mmCIF file of C-alpha atoms in Angstrom:
data_model
loop_
_atom_site.group_PDB
_atom_site.id
_atom_site.type_symbol
_atom_site.label_atom_id
_atom_site.label_comp_id
_atom_site.label_asym_id
_atom_site.label_seq_id
_atom_site.Cartn_x
_atom_site.Cartn_y
_atom_site.Cartn_z
ATOM 1 C CA UNK A 219 36.234 15.970 6.307
ATOM 2 C CA UNK A 220 36.800 19.700 6.002
ATOM 3 C CA UNK A 221 34.297 19.782 3.146
ATOM 4 C CA UNK A 222 31.704 17.923 5.235
ATOM 5 C CA UNK A 223 32.182 20.302 8.180
ATOM 6 C CA UNK A 224 31.691 23.244 5.843
ATOM 7 C CA UNK A 225 28.683 21.561 4.243
ATOM 8 C CA UNK A 226 26.921 21.134 7.586
ATOM 9 C CA UNK A 227 27.886 24.464 9.136
ATOM 10 C CA UNK A 228 24.810 25.847 10.890
ATOM 11 C CA UNK A 229 23.655 29.437 10.469
ATOM 12 C CA UNK A 230 20.434 31.131 11.530
ATOM 13 C CA UNK A 231 18.995 31.057 8.018
ATOM 14 C CA UNK A 232 20.377 27.623 7.142
ATOM 15 C CA UNK A 233 18.510 25.303 9.509
ATOM 16 C CA UNK A 234 17.989 22.534 6.969
ATOM 17 C CA UNK A 235 19.386 19.786 9.195
ATOM 18 C CA UNK A 236 17.474 20.822 12.325
ATOM 19 C CA UNK A 237 14.124 21.265 10.574
ATOM 20 C CA UNK A 238 14.663 18.177 8.430
ATOM 21 C CA UNK A 239 15.238 16.204 11.631
ATOM 22 C CA UNK A 240 11.994 17.538 13.135
ATOM 23 C CA UNK A 241 9.970 16.651 10.055
ATOM 24 C CA UNK A 242 11.905 13.415 9.575
ATOM 25 C CA UNK A 243 10.871 12.188 13.041
ATOM 26 C CA UNK A 244 7.261 13.123 12.291
ATOM 27 C CA UNK A 245 7.291 11.388 8.915
ATOM 28 C CA UNK A 246 8.971 8.336 10.449
ATOM 29 C CA UNK A 247 6.139 8.072 12.963
ATOM 30 C CA UNK A 248 3.716 8.580 10.082
ATOM 31 C CA UNK A 249 5.499 5.917 8.032
ATOM 32 C CA UNK A 250 5.564 3.524 10.988
ATOM 33 C CA UNK A 251 1.808 3.869 11.345
ATOM 34 C CA UNK A 252 1.527 3.432 7.580
ATOM 35 C CA UNK A 253 3.621 0.278 7.618
ATOM 36 C CA UNK A 254 1.571 -1.109 10.499
ATOM 37 C CA UNK A 255 -1.493 -0.366 8.382
ATOM 38 C CA UNK A 256 -0.041 -2.367 5.479
ATOM 39 C CA UNK A 257 1.275 -5.025 7.864
ATOM 40 C CA UNK A 258 -2.250 -5.679 9.115
ATOM 41 C CA UNK A 259 -3.960 -5.271 5.745
ATOM 42 C CA UNK A 260 -1.500 -7.528 3.934
ATOM 43 C CA UNK A 261 -2.021 -10.314 6.455
ATOM 44 C CA UNK A 262 -5.759 -9.955 7.057
ATOM 45 C CA UNK A 263 -6.890 -9.245 3.494
ATOM 46 C CA UNK A 264 -4.573 -11.709 1.730
ATOM 47 C CA UNK A 265 -2.766 -11.207 -1.613
ATOM 48 C CA UNK A 266 -5.907 -10.925 -3.793
ATOM 49 C CA UNK A 267 -7.751 -8.312 -1.705
ATOM 50 C CA UNK A 268 -4.485 -6.567 -0.887
ATOM 51 C CA UNK A 269 -3.975 -6.252 -4.645
ATOM 52 C CA UNK A 270 -7.323 -4.423 -4.813
ATOM 53 C CA UNK A 271 -6.232 -2.168 -1.941
ATOM 54 C CA UNK A 272 -2.986 -1.515 -3.827
ATOM 55 C CA UNK A 273 -4.959 -0.187 -6.796
ATOM 56 C CA UNK A 274 -7.148 1.899 -4.457
ATOM 57 C CA UNK A 275 -3.997 3.408 -2.964
ATOM 58 C CA UNK A 276 -2.707 4.115 -6.473
ATOM 59 C CA UNK A 277 -5.939 6.015 -7.161
ATOM 60 C CA UNK A 278 -5.319 8.025 -3.993
ATOM 61 C CA UNK A 279 -1.759 8.693 -5.145
ATOM 62 C CA UNK A 280 -3.125 10.105 -8.404
ATOM 63 C CA UNK A 281 -5.719 12.178 -6.526
ATOM 64 C CA UNK A 282 -2.870 13.420 -4.346
ATOM 65 C CA UNK A 283 -1.355 15.090 -7.420
ATOM 66 C CA UNK A 284 -3.683 18.121 -7.151
ATOM 67 C CA UNK A 285 -3.180 17.841 -3.366
ATOM 68 C CA UNK A 286 0.573 18.245 -3.741
ATOM 69 C CA UNK A 287 0.217 20.873 -6.471
ATOM 70 C CA UNK A 288 -1.906 22.975 -4.134
ATOM 71 C CA UNK A 289 0.407 22.492 -1.153
ATOM 72 C CA UNK A 290 3.522 23.230 -3.195
ATOM 73 C CA UNK A 291 2.059 26.358 -4.796
ATOM 74 C CA UNK A 292 0.609 27.702 -1.538
ATOM 75 C CA UNK A 293 3.865 26.968 0.278
ATOM 76 C CA UNK A 294 5.908 28.761 -2.384
ATOM 77 C CA UNK A 295 3.936 32.004 -2.169
ATOM 78 C CA UNK A 296 3.442 31.898 1.596
ATOM 79 C CA UNK A 297 7.244 31.627 1.900
ATOM 80 C CA UNK A 298 7.602 34.665 -0.369
ATOM 81 C CA UNK A 299 5.039 36.657 1.654
ATOM 82 C CA UNK A 300 6.782 35.569 4.856
ATOM 83 C CA UNK A 301 10.070 36.894 3.495
ATOM 84 C CA UNK A 302 8.371 40.300 3.054
ATOM 85 C CA UNK A 303 6.531 40.135 6.403
ATOM 86 C CA UNK A 304 3.146 40.303 4.621
ATOM 87 C CA UNK A 305 0.707 38.321 6.806
ATOM 88 C CA UNK A 306 -2.379 39.937 5.243
ATOM 89 C CA UNK A 307 -1.549 38.457 1.841
ATOM 90 C CA UNK A 308 -1.090 35.051 3.482
ATOM 91 C CA UNK A 309 -4.611 35.317 4.946
ATOM 92 C CA UNK A 310 -6.109 36.426 1.631
ATOM 93 C CA UNK A 311 -4.391 33.606 -0.235
ATOM 94 C CA UNK A 312 -5.657 31.015 2.270
ATOM 95 C CA UNK A 313 -9.286 32.240 2.214
ATOM 96 C CA UNK A 314 -9.542 32.637 -1.574
ATOM 97 C CA UNK A 315 -7.851 29.322 -2.296
ATOM 98 C CA UNK A 316 -10.092 27.440 0.157
ATOM 99 C CA UNK A 317 -13.303 28.814 -1.342
ATOM 100 C CA UNK A 318 -12.365 28.062 -4.942
ATOM 101 C CA UNK A 319 -10.991 24.620 -4.218
ATOM 102 C CA UNK A 320 -14.104 23.566 -2.322
ATOM 103 C CA UNK A 321 -16.221 24.259 -5.414
ATOM 104 C CA UNK A 322 -13.745 22.487 -7.707
ATOM 105 C CA UNK A 323 -13.607 19.456 -5.404
ATOM 106 C CA UNK A 324 -17.391 19.055 -5.505
ATOM 107 C CA UNK A 325 -17.232 18.942 -9.309
ATOM 108 C CA UNK A 326 -14.374 16.415 -9.181
ATOM 109 C CA UNK A 327 -16.382 14.237 -6.772
ATOM 110 C CA UNK A 328 -19.311 14.190 -9.221
ATOM 111 C CA UNK A 329 -17.078 13.246 -12.153
ATOM 112 C CA UNK A 330 -15.382 10.380 -10.296
ATOM 113 C CA UNK A 331 -18.711 8.931 -9.146
ATOM 114 C CA UNK A 332 -20.002 9.043 -12.727
ATOM 115 C CA UNK A 333 -16.841 7.410 -14.131
ATOM 116 C CA UNK A 334 -16.930 4.743 -11.428
ATOM 117 C CA UNK A 335 -20.414 3.644 -12.449
ATOM 118 C CA UNK A 336 -19.577 4.003 -16.145
ATOM 119 C CA UNK A 337 -16.423 1.860 -16.373
ATOM 120 C CA UNK A 338 -13.838 2.290 -13.577
ATOM 121 C CA UNK A 339 -15.355 -0.289 -11.227
ATOM 122 C CA UNK A 340 -15.415 -2.962 -13.923
ATOM 123 C CA UNK A 341 -12.049 -2.091 -15.492
ATOM 124 C CA UNK A 342 -10.117 -1.935 -12.205
ATOM 125 C CA UNK A 343 -12.115 -4.800 -10.622
ATOM 126 C CA UNK A 344 -12.948 -2.688 -7.571
ATOM 127 C CA UNK A 345 -16.359 -2.680 -5.805
ATOM 128 C CA UNK A 346 -18.390 0.463 -6.479
ATOM 129 C CA UNK A 347 -18.816 1.256 -2.774
ATOM 130 C CA UNK A 348 -15.022 1.386 -2.369
ATOM 131 C CA UNK A 349 -14.707 3.816 -5.280
ATOM 132 C CA UNK A 350 -17.457 5.957 -3.736
ATOM 133 C CA UNK A 351 -15.384 6.341 -0.553
ATOM 134 C CA UNK A 352 -12.452 7.430 -2.707
ATOM 135 C CA UNK A 353 -14.726 10.010 -4.355
ATOM 136 C CA UNK A 354 -16.068 11.534 -1.139
ATOM 137 C CA UNK A 355 -12.473 11.978 0.038
ATOM 138 C CA UNK A 356 -11.852 14.545 -2.706
ATOM 139 C CA UNK A 357 -13.098 17.708 -0.879
ATOM 140 C CA UNK A 358 -10.790 16.994 2.060
ATOM 141 C CA UNK A 359 -7.980 16.165 -0.361
ATOM 142 C CA UNK A 360 -8.378 19.627 -1.921
ATOM 143 C CA UNK A 361 -8.640 21.628 1.328
ATOM 144 C CA UNK A 362 -6.035 19.854 3.464
ATOM 145 C CA UNK A 363 -3.098 20.913 1.228
ATOM 146 C CA UNK A 364 -4.095 24.566 1.588
ATOM 147 C CA UNK A 365 -3.705 24.213 5.342
ATOM 148 C CA UNK A 366 -0.451 22.294 5.064
ATOM 149 C CA UNK A 367 0.868 24.658 2.408
ATOM 150 C CA UNK A 368 0.437 27.566 4.829
ATOM 151 C CA UNK A 369 2.201 25.639 7.604
ATOM 152 C CA UNK A 370 5.023 24.607 5.276
ATOM 153 C CA UNK A 371 5.465 28.106 3.837
ATOM 154 C CA UNK A 372 5.589 29.569 7.347
ATOM 155 C CA UNK A 373 8.183 26.867 8.149
ATOM 156 C CA UNK A 374 6.029 25.666 11.072
ATOM 157 C CA UNK A 375 7.457 22.196 10.714
ATOM 158 C CA UNK A 376 6.459 20.987 14.186
ATOM 159 C CA UNK A 377 2.781 21.727 13.506
ATOM 160 C CA UNK A 378 3.060 20.261 10.014
ATOM 161 C CA UNK A 379 4.672 17.124 11.394
ATOM 162 C CA UNK A 380 1.995 16.724 14.058
ATOM 163 C CA UNK A 381 -0.661 16.964 11.354
ATOM 164 C CA UNK A 382 1.046 14.167 9.404
ATOM 165 C CA UNK A 383 1.109 12.009 12.540
ATOM 166 C CA UNK A 384 -2.591 12.558 13.240
ATOM 167 C CA UNK A 385 -3.486 11.504 9.692
ATOM 168 C CA UNK A 386 -1.445 8.305 9.923
ATOM 169 C CA UNK A 387 -2.699 7.262 13.367
ATOM 170 C CA UNK A 388 -6.349 7.832 12.433
ATOM 171 C CA UNK A 389 -5.908 5.851 9.196
ATOM 172 C CA UNK A 390 -4.356 2.940 11.053
ATOM 173 C CA UNK A 391 -6.772 2.859 14.003
ATOM 174 C CA UNK A 392 -9.978 3.371 12.018
ATOM 175 C CA UNK A 393 -8.855 1.040 9.221
ATOM 176 C CA UNK A 394 -7.849 -1.662 11.702
ATOM 177 C CA UNK A 395 -11.161 -1.515 13.563
ATOM 178 C CA UNK A 396 -13.268 -1.535 10.395
ATOM 179 C CA UNK A 397 -11.371 -4.414 8.780
ATOM 180 C CA UNK A 398 -11.658 -6.552 11.914
ATOM 181 C CA UNK A 399 -15.377 -5.755 11.932
ATOM 182 C CA UNK A 400 -15.520 -7.578 8.599
ATOM 183 C CA UNK A 401 -15.677 -4.621 6.187
ATOM 184 C CA UNK A 402 -12.606 -5.740 4.213
ATOM 185 C CA UNK A 403 -11.222 -3.390 1.552
ATOM 186 C CA UNK A 404 -14.177 -1.051 2.112
ATOM 187 C CA UNK A 405 -13.189 -0.650 5.770
ATOM 188 C CA UNK A 406 -9.528 -0.085 4.906
ATOM 189 C CA UNK A 407 -10.550 2.642 2.443
ATOM 190 C CA UNK A 408 -12.958 4.207 4.940
ATOM 191 C CA UNK A 409 -10.059 4.485 7.385
ATOM 192 C CA UNK A 410 -8.146 6.535 4.803
ATOM 193 C CA UNK A 411 -11.147 8.850 4.322
ATOM 194 C CA UNK A 412 -11.474 9.378 8.092
ATOM 195 C CA UNK A 413 -7.799 10.301 8.379
ATOM 196 C CA UNK A 414 -8.174 13.133 5.857
ATOM 197 C CA UNK A 415 -11.258 14.575 7.569
ATOM 198 C CA UNK A 416 -9.806 14.617 11.085
ATOM 199 C CA UNK A 417 -6.392 15.978 10.068
ATOM 200 C CA UNK A 418 -8.171 18.722 8.086
ATOM 201 C CA UNK A 419 -10.158 19.831 11.141
ATOM 202 C CA UNK A 420 -7.005 19.886 13.269
ATOM 203 C CA UNK A 421 -5.215 21.838 10.544
ATOM 204 C CA UNK A 422 -7.934 24.490 10.481
ATOM 205 C CA UNK A 423 -7.407 24.988 14.206
ATOM 206 C CA UNK A 424 -3.644 25.396 13.759
ATOM 207 C CA UNK A 425 -3.985 28.261 11.255
ATOM 208 C CA UNK A 426 -7.143 29.850 12.674
ATOM 209 C CA UNK A 427 -5.379 33.238 12.813
ATOM 210 C CA UNK A 428 -5.396 33.357 8.993
ATOM 211 C CA UNK A 429 -9.166 32.905 8.516
ATOM 212 C CA UNK A 430 -9.799 36.635 8.047
ATOM 213 C CA UNK A 431 -9.835 38.082 4.530
ATOM 214 C CA UNK A 432 -8.324 41.571 4.214
ATOM 215 C CA UNK A 433 -9.229 44.263 1.720
ATOM 216 C CA UNK A 434 -5.937 44.003 -0.115
ATOM 217 C CA UNK A 435 -5.319 43.248 -3.785
ATOM 218 C CA UNK A 436 -3.882 39.819 -4.481
ATOM 219 C CA UNK A 437 -2.762 38.904 -7.990
ATOM 220 C CA UNK A 438 -3.766 35.244 -8.168
ATOM 221 C CA UNK A 439 -2.880 34.914 -11.863
ATOM 222 C CA UNK A 440 0.791 34.411 -11.040
ATOM 223 C CA UNK A 441 -0.213 31.676 -8.563
ATOM 224 C CA UNK A 442 -2.231 29.865 -11.236
ATOM 225 C CA UNK A 443 0.588 30.316 -13.750
ATOM 226 C CA UNK A 444 3.033 28.753 -11.326
ATOM 227 C CA UNK A 445 0.629 25.915 -10.509
ATOM 228 C CA UNK A 446 0.667 24.503 -14.046
ATOM 229 C CA UNK A 447 4.328 23.423 -14.136
ATOM 230 C CA UNK A 448 3.949 22.185 -10.550
ATOM 231 C CA UNK A 449 0.961 20.112 -11.665
ATOM 232 C CA UNK A 450 2.869 18.599 -14.593
ATOM 233 C CA UNK A 451 5.858 17.781 -12.393
ATOM 234 C CA UNK A 452 3.828 16.155 -9.632
ATOM 235 C CA UNK A 453 1.545 14.293 -12.032
ATOM 236 C CA UNK A 454 4.560 12.877 -13.856
ATOM 237 C CA UNK A 455 6.389 11.894 -10.670
ATOM 238 C CA UNK A 456 3.275 10.357 -9.114
ATOM 239 C CA UNK A 457 2.403 8.439 -12.266
ATOM 240 C CA UNK A 458 5.909 7.006 -12.298
ATOM 241 C CA UNK A 459 5.246 5.002 -9.111
ATOM 242 C CA UNK A 460 1.506 4.467 -9.679
ATOM 243 C CA UNK A 461 1.157 3.610 -13.356
ATOM 244 C CA UNK A 462 3.232 0.457 -13.009
ATOM 245 C CA UNK A 463 0.975 -0.894 -10.229
ATOM 246 C CA UNK A 464 -2.117 -0.367 -12.385
ATOM 247 C CA UNK A 465 -0.567 -1.951 -15.477
ATOM 248 C CA UNK A 466 0.643 -4.944 -13.465
ATOM 249 C CA UNK A 467 -2.885 -5.307 -12.058
ATOM 250 C CA UNK A 468 -4.196 -5.326 -15.643
ATOM 251 C CA UNK A 469 -1.644 -7.710 -17.197
ATOM 252 C CA UNK A 470 -1.094 -10.144 -14.303
ATOM 253 C CA UNK A 471 -3.371 -12.233 -12.095
ATOM 254 C CA UNK A 472 -4.624 -10.824 -8.784
ATOM 255 C CA UNK A 473 -2.143 -12.704 -6.595
ATOM 256 C CA UNK A 474 0.886 -11.658 -8.670
ATOM 257 C CA UNK A 475 -0.396 -8.088 -8.671
ATOM 258 C CA UNK A 476 -0.621 -8.278 -4.882
ATOM 259 C CA UNK A 477 2.997 -9.436 -4.686
ATOM 260 C CA UNK A 478 4.062 -6.543 -6.893
ATOM 261 C CA UNK A 479 2.078 -4.044 -4.805
ATOM 262 C CA UNK A 480 3.882 -5.289 -1.685
ATOM 263 C CA UNK A 481 7.325 -5.123 -3.339
ATOM 264 C CA UNK A 482 6.543 -1.651 -4.667
ATOM 265 C CA UNK A 483 5.549 -0.486 -1.194
ATOM 266 C CA UNK A 484 8.814 -1.727 0.314
ATOM 267 C CA UNK A 485 10.741 -0.023 -2.473
ATOM 268 C CA UNK A 486 8.941 3.255 -1.838
ATOM 269 C CA UNK A 487 10.257 3.312 1.721
ATOM 270 C CA UNK A 488 13.511 4.650 0.276
ATOM 271 C CA UNK A 489 11.537 7.559 -1.163
ATOM 272 C CA UNK A 490 9.328 8.129 1.865
ATOM 273 C CA UNK A 491 12.267 8.440 4.299
ATOM 274 C CA UNK A 492 13.739 11.258 2.182
ATOM 275 C CA UNK A 493 10.461 13.133 1.769
ATOM 276 C CA UNK A 494 11.018 15.281 4.880
ATOM 277 C CA UNK A 495 14.198 16.727 3.389
ATOM 278 C CA UNK A 496 12.359 17.873 0.257
ATOM 279 C CA UNK A 497 9.527 19.360 2.327
ATOM 280 C CA UNK A 498 11.985 21.423 4.373
ATOM 281 C CA UNK A 499 14.236 22.385 1.461
ATOM 282 C CA UNK A 500 11.469 23.807 -0.729
ATOM 283 C CA UNK A 501 10.206 26.759 1.402
ATOM 284 C CA UNK A 502 13.718 27.610 2.603
ATOM 285 C CA UNK A 503 15.077 27.888 -0.936
ATOM 286 C CA UNK A 504 11.951 29.762 -2.084
ATOM 287 C CA UNK A 505 12.383 32.325 0.711
ATOM 288 C CA UNK A 506 16.107 32.753 0.042
ATOM 289 C CA UNK A 507 15.455 33.069 -3.696
ATOM 290 C CA UNK A 508 12.830 35.773 -3.043
ATOM 291 C CA UNK A 509 15.428 37.695 -1.018
ATOM 292 C CA UNK A 510 18.086 37.219 -3.723
ATOM 293 C CA UNK A 511 20.330 34.997 -1.582
ATOM 294 C CA UNK A 512 22.536 32.130 -2.790
ATOM 295 C CA UNK A 513 20.968 28.733 -2.051
ATOM 296 C CA UNK A 514 22.794 26.014 -3.994
ATOM 297 C CA UNK A 515 24.596 24.877 -0.838
ATOM 298 C CA UNK A 516 21.227 23.769 0.571
ATOM 299 C CA UNK A 517 20.660 21.524 -2.448
ATOM 300 C CA UNK A 518 24.083 19.894 -2.061
ATOM 301 C CA UNK A 519 23.452 19.284 1.617
ATOM 302 C CA UNK A 520 20.004 17.825 0.856
ATOM 303 C CA UNK A 521 21.440 15.467 -1.775
ATOM 304 C CA UNK A 522 23.972 14.218 0.773
ATOM 305 C CA UNK A 523 21.277 13.605 3.399
ATOM 306 C CA UNK A 524 19.113 11.715 0.888
ATOM 307 C CA UNK A 525 22.101 9.534 -0.013
ATOM 308 C CA UNK A 526 22.609 8.554 3.635
ATOM 309 C CA UNK A 527 18.943 7.692 4.232
ATOM 310 C CA UNK A 528 18.367 5.793 0.986
ATOM 311 C CA UNK A 529 21.701 3.999 1.260
ATOM 312 C CA UNK A 530 20.678 2.718 4.682
ATOM 313 C CA UNK A 531 17.422 1.283 3.327
ATOM 314 C CA UNK A 532 19.188 -0.455 0.437
ATOM 315 C CA UNK A 533 21.766 -1.959 2.814
ATOM 316 C CA UNK A 534 19.059 -3.361 5.096
ATOM 317 C CA UNK A 535 17.246 -4.913 2.117
ATOM 318 C CA UNK A 536 20.461 -6.496 0.832
ATOM 319 C CA UNK A 537 21.426 -7.956 4.208
ATOM 320 C CA UNK A 538 18.018 -8.963 5.601
ATOM 321 C CA UNK A 539 15.503 -9.334 2.726
ATOM 322 C CA UNK A 540 13.630 -12.288 4.235
ATOM 323 C CA UNK A 541 13.384 -10.669 7.652
ATOM 324 C CA UNK A 542 11.964 -7.458 6.163
ATOM 325 C CA UNK A 543 9.300 -9.322 4.190
ATOM 326 C CA UNK A 544 8.421 -11.657 7.074
ATOM 327 C CA UNK A 545 7.996 -8.814 9.546
ATOM 328 C CA UNK A 546 5.959 -6.566 7.262
ATOM 329 C CA UNK A 547 3.929 -9.031 5.191
ATOM 330 C CA UNK A 548 4.393 -12.616 6.383
ATOM 331 C CA UNK A 549 5.425 -15.938 4.836
ATOM 332 C CA UNK A 550 2.981 -15.771 1.934
ATOM 333 C CA UNK A 551 4.963 -12.845 0.478
ATOM 334 C CA UNK A 552 8.484 -14.353 0.660
ATOM 335 C CA UNK A 553 8.524 -14.635 -3.124
ATOM 336 C CA UNK A 554 9.163 -10.868 -3.328
ATOM 337 C CA UNK A 555 12.504 -10.966 -1.447
ATOM 338 C CA UNK A 556 14.452 -10.993 -4.725
ATOM 339 C CA UNK A 557 12.797 -7.749 -5.838
ATOM 340 C CA UNK A 558 12.954 -5.425 -2.840
ATOM 341 C CA UNK A 559 16.623 -4.311 -2.964
ATOM 342 C CA UNK A 560 16.374 -3.516 -6.675
ATOM 343 C CA UNK A 561 13.127 -1.646 -6.063
ATOM 344 C CA UNK A 562 14.743 0.311 -3.209
ATOM 345 C CA UNK A 563 17.661 1.313 -5.444
ATOM 346 C CA UNK A 564 15.193 2.371 -8.136
ATOM 347 C CA UNK A 565 13.226 4.528 -5.701
ATOM 348 C CA UNK A 566 16.446 6.005 -4.291
ATOM 349 C CA UNK A 567 17.294 7.339 -7.740
ATOM 350 C CA UNK A 568 13.698 8.553 -7.940
ATOM 351 C CA UNK A 569 14.271 10.434 -4.659
ATOM 352 C CA UNK A 570 17.148 12.343 -6.269
ATOM 353 C CA UNK A 571 14.942 13.214 -9.240
ATOM 354 C CA UNK A 572 12.169 14.369 -6.897
ATOM 355 C CA UNK A 573 14.574 16.533 -4.896
ATOM 356 C CA UNK A 574 16.102 18.142 -7.992
ATOM 357 C CA UNK A 575 12.651 18.794 -9.448
ATOM 358 C CA UNK A 576 11.487 20.605 -6.311
ATOM 359 C CA UNK A 577 14.688 22.613 -6.071
ATOM 360 C CA UNK A 578 14.166 23.886 -9.614
ATOM 361 C CA UNK A 579 10.528 24.693 -8.875
ATOM 362 C CA UNK A 580 11.553 26.675 -5.798
ATOM 363 C CA UNK A 581 13.789 28.928 -7.921
ATOM 364 C CA UNK A 582 11.207 29.209 -10.735
ATOM 365 C CA UNK A 583 13.016 27.074 -13.331
ATOM 366 C CA UNK A 584 10.487 24.899 -15.152
ATOM 367 C CA UNK A 585 11.713 23.712 -18.556
ATOM 368 C CA UNK A 586 12.699 20.322 -17.126
ATOM 369 C CA UNK A 587 8.997 19.352 -17.099
ATOM 370 C CA UNK A 588 9.265 18.203 -20.719
ATOM 371 C CA UNK A 589 11.759 15.546 -19.667
ATOM 372 C CA UNK A 590 9.392 14.243 -16.991
ATOM 373 C CA UNK A 591 6.480 14.057 -19.434
ATOM 374 C CA UNK A 592 8.681 12.033 -21.789
ATOM 375 C CA UNK A 593 9.545 9.729 -18.874
ATOM 376 C CA UNK A 594 5.889 8.826 -18.303
ATOM 377 C CA UNK A 595 5.130 8.339 -21.988
ATOM 378 C CA UNK A 596 8.085 5.975 -22.299
ATOM 379 C CA UNK A 597 7.084 4.151 -19.110
ATOM 380 C CA UNK A 598 3.593 3.480 -20.422
ATOM 381 C CA UNK A 599 4.737 2.379 -23.878
ATOM 382 C CA UNK A 600 7.573 0.175 -22.645
ATOM 383 C CA UNK A 601 5.465 -1.558 -19.989
ATOM 384 C CA UNK A 602 2.717 -2.240 -22.522
ATOM 385 C CA UNK A 603 5.239 -4.124 -24.666
ATOM 386 C CA UNK A 604 7.629 -5.449 -22.008
ATOM 387 C CA UNK A 605 5.876 -7.134 -19.086
ATOM 388 C CA UNK A 606 6.802 -10.800 -19.364
ATOM 389 C CA UNK A 607 7.759 -10.889 -15.672
ATOM 390 C CA UNK A 608 7.782 -8.654 -12.606
ATOM 391 C CA UNK A 609 11.567 -8.433 -12.824
ATOM 392 C CA UNK A 610 11.327 -7.120 -16.377
ATOM 393 C CA UNK A 611 8.857 -4.454 -15.254
ATOM 394 C CA UNK A 612 11.247 -3.337 -12.497
ATOM 395 C CA UNK A 613 14.244 -3.152 -14.850
ATOM 396 C CA UNK A 614 12.274 -1.040 -17.342
ATOM 397 C CA UNK A 615 11.521 1.418 -14.534
ATOM 398 C CA UNK A 616 15.142 1.381 -13.361
ATOM 399 C CA UNK A 617 16.570 2.233 -16.777
ATOM 400 C CA UNK A 618 14.077 5.064 -17.248
ATOM 401 C CA UNK A 619 14.686 6.677 -13.847
ATOM 402 C CA UNK A 620 18.495 6.523 -14.191
ATOM 403 C CA UNK A 621 18.292 8.334 -17.534
ATOM 404 C CA UNK A 622 15.939 10.904 -15.999
ATOM 405 C CA UNK A 623 18.329 11.462 -13.083
ATOM 406 C CA UNK A 624 21.212 12.157 -15.469
ATOM 407 C CA UNK A 625 19.017 14.646 -17.335
ATOM 408 C CA UNK A 626 18.012 16.418 -14.094
ATOM 409 C CA UNK A 627 21.626 16.685 -12.914
ATOM 410 C CA UNK A 628 22.675 18.301 -16.180
ATOM 411 C CA UNK A 629 19.681 20.639 -16.166
ATOM 412 C CA UNK A 630 20.167 21.738 -12.556
ATOM 413 C CA UNK A 631 23.904 22.292 -12.428
ATOM 414 C CA UNK A 632 24.474 23.533 -15.978
ATOM 415 C CA UNK A 633 21.712 26.098 -15.292
ATOM 416 C CA UNK A 634 20.174 26.147 -18.717
ATOM 417 C CA UNK A 635 16.542 26.384 -17.556
ATOM 418 C CA UNK A 636 14.256 29.317 -18.158
ATOM 419 C CA UNK A 637 12.838 30.924 -15.039
ATOM 420 C CA UNK A 638 9.319 32.170 -14.488
ATOM 421 C CA UNK A 639 9.124 35.788 -13.300
ATOM 422 C CA UNK A 640 9.688 35.954 -9.535
ATOM 423 C CA UNK A 641 6.567 38.036 -8.936
ATOM 424 C CA UNK A 642 5.499 38.417 -5.326
ATOM 425 C CA UNK A 643 1.796 38.334 -6.282
ATOM 426 C CA UNK A 644 1.178 41.828 -4.936
#
C-alpha cells in the first residue's frame, strides 16, 4: 500500500491522474456514442452489410495512421515549445503544417479515387460511392490532427476532450439519420465524413490565437525526421488491428466476416478505454524530457492505470458475455460470445505495447520500430497460412502480441535504445 500511495502522489507537474480522468470521461462519452453507432448499424444493416462497414472502418483506421503521426509529431514539438514558453514557434508550426498538409491531402484524395476505380472497389467488395466518401474525408483527416496536436501539446485536455465528443456525436446522429433514410452503408460512411468536418471547424475556433505566422526561423527538418519513426510505429500498430479484419473479409464469407468485425470491435474496447492515458502521458513526458527531468514514474503509473481499466473489461466479458453481445449487437451475433474475452485480453496486451511505444517516442528512443515492423510481417504471413477458423486467427494474433510485449518491456526498461537528438527545432 505504501508503494501505491507513493505511486499516486500528486505534484503540480505530475497531474497524470487528474488529466487522464478528464480525457477518460471525454473518450468514454466518445466511445459510448461510437458503440451506439455500431449498435444501430449492426442491427439495421445486418451481418453482411455490417461486414462491409467493418472494412470501411478498417480503411479509415489505416488513413488515421498519417492522422496520428501528424498529431503525435505536432504534440511532441508543441510540448517542447511550451516548456520554453515559445508561443511564436507554436503558431509558426501550426500555420506551416496546415498549409503543407492541405496540399498533400489533395494529392492523397486523387490517388485513392483512382485506386478505387482501378481495383479497390472490386477487391474489397465495396460500392464505389462509399469509397469516394472515404476519399473526400482525407483533407479533414490531415488538418484535424494539426489542431488536436496543438491542443494536446498545450495540455488543453478539456478542449481536446470536447472535440472528441463533438466528432462522436455528429457521427452517430448524422449516420443514424442517413441510414434510416435508406442510404445504408453509404449513409453510415457519410456520417463519419460529417463528423470530421464539423470537429475540424470547432477545432479551428479553439486555437484561433495561433493562426498568425511570425517572422521567426523554424527548423522543420527535425520535425520531419521525427515523423518517420512515428509513422512506422503508428502504421504497424494500426495494421495490427486492421489487417486481420481485411484478411478475414477476403478468406471468409460475408456473414462470418461480419461476426469477426463485431468480435474485433468488442475486443478493441479494452484498447479504447486506455487511450486517454496514452494521450495524457505523451505530452507530459515530452515536456519533462525537454526540461531534463526524470519521468519513468509516470510510465509506471500509466501501466498500472491501464491494467485496472483493461482488467475490468476482461472481467465483464468473462462474467456476462451473452449480455454484452445482446445489448450491443443483438441475438444474431450470439455466436461471437466465445471470442470476446480472448479478444479483450489480446487487445489489453496491445494496450501495453501501445503505451510503451509512445513512452519511448516521447523520450526520442526509436530503435524498437524494427520489432513492430517484424510483428506486422509475421501477422500477414501467419494469417495467410493459418486461417482455418476465427479462433485460429485470434490465437495467432495473441501469440504475436505477447511476444511483442515482452520485447517492448525489455527494450524500455533495459534502456538499450538509441535516442534521436532532442533538438528544440529553433
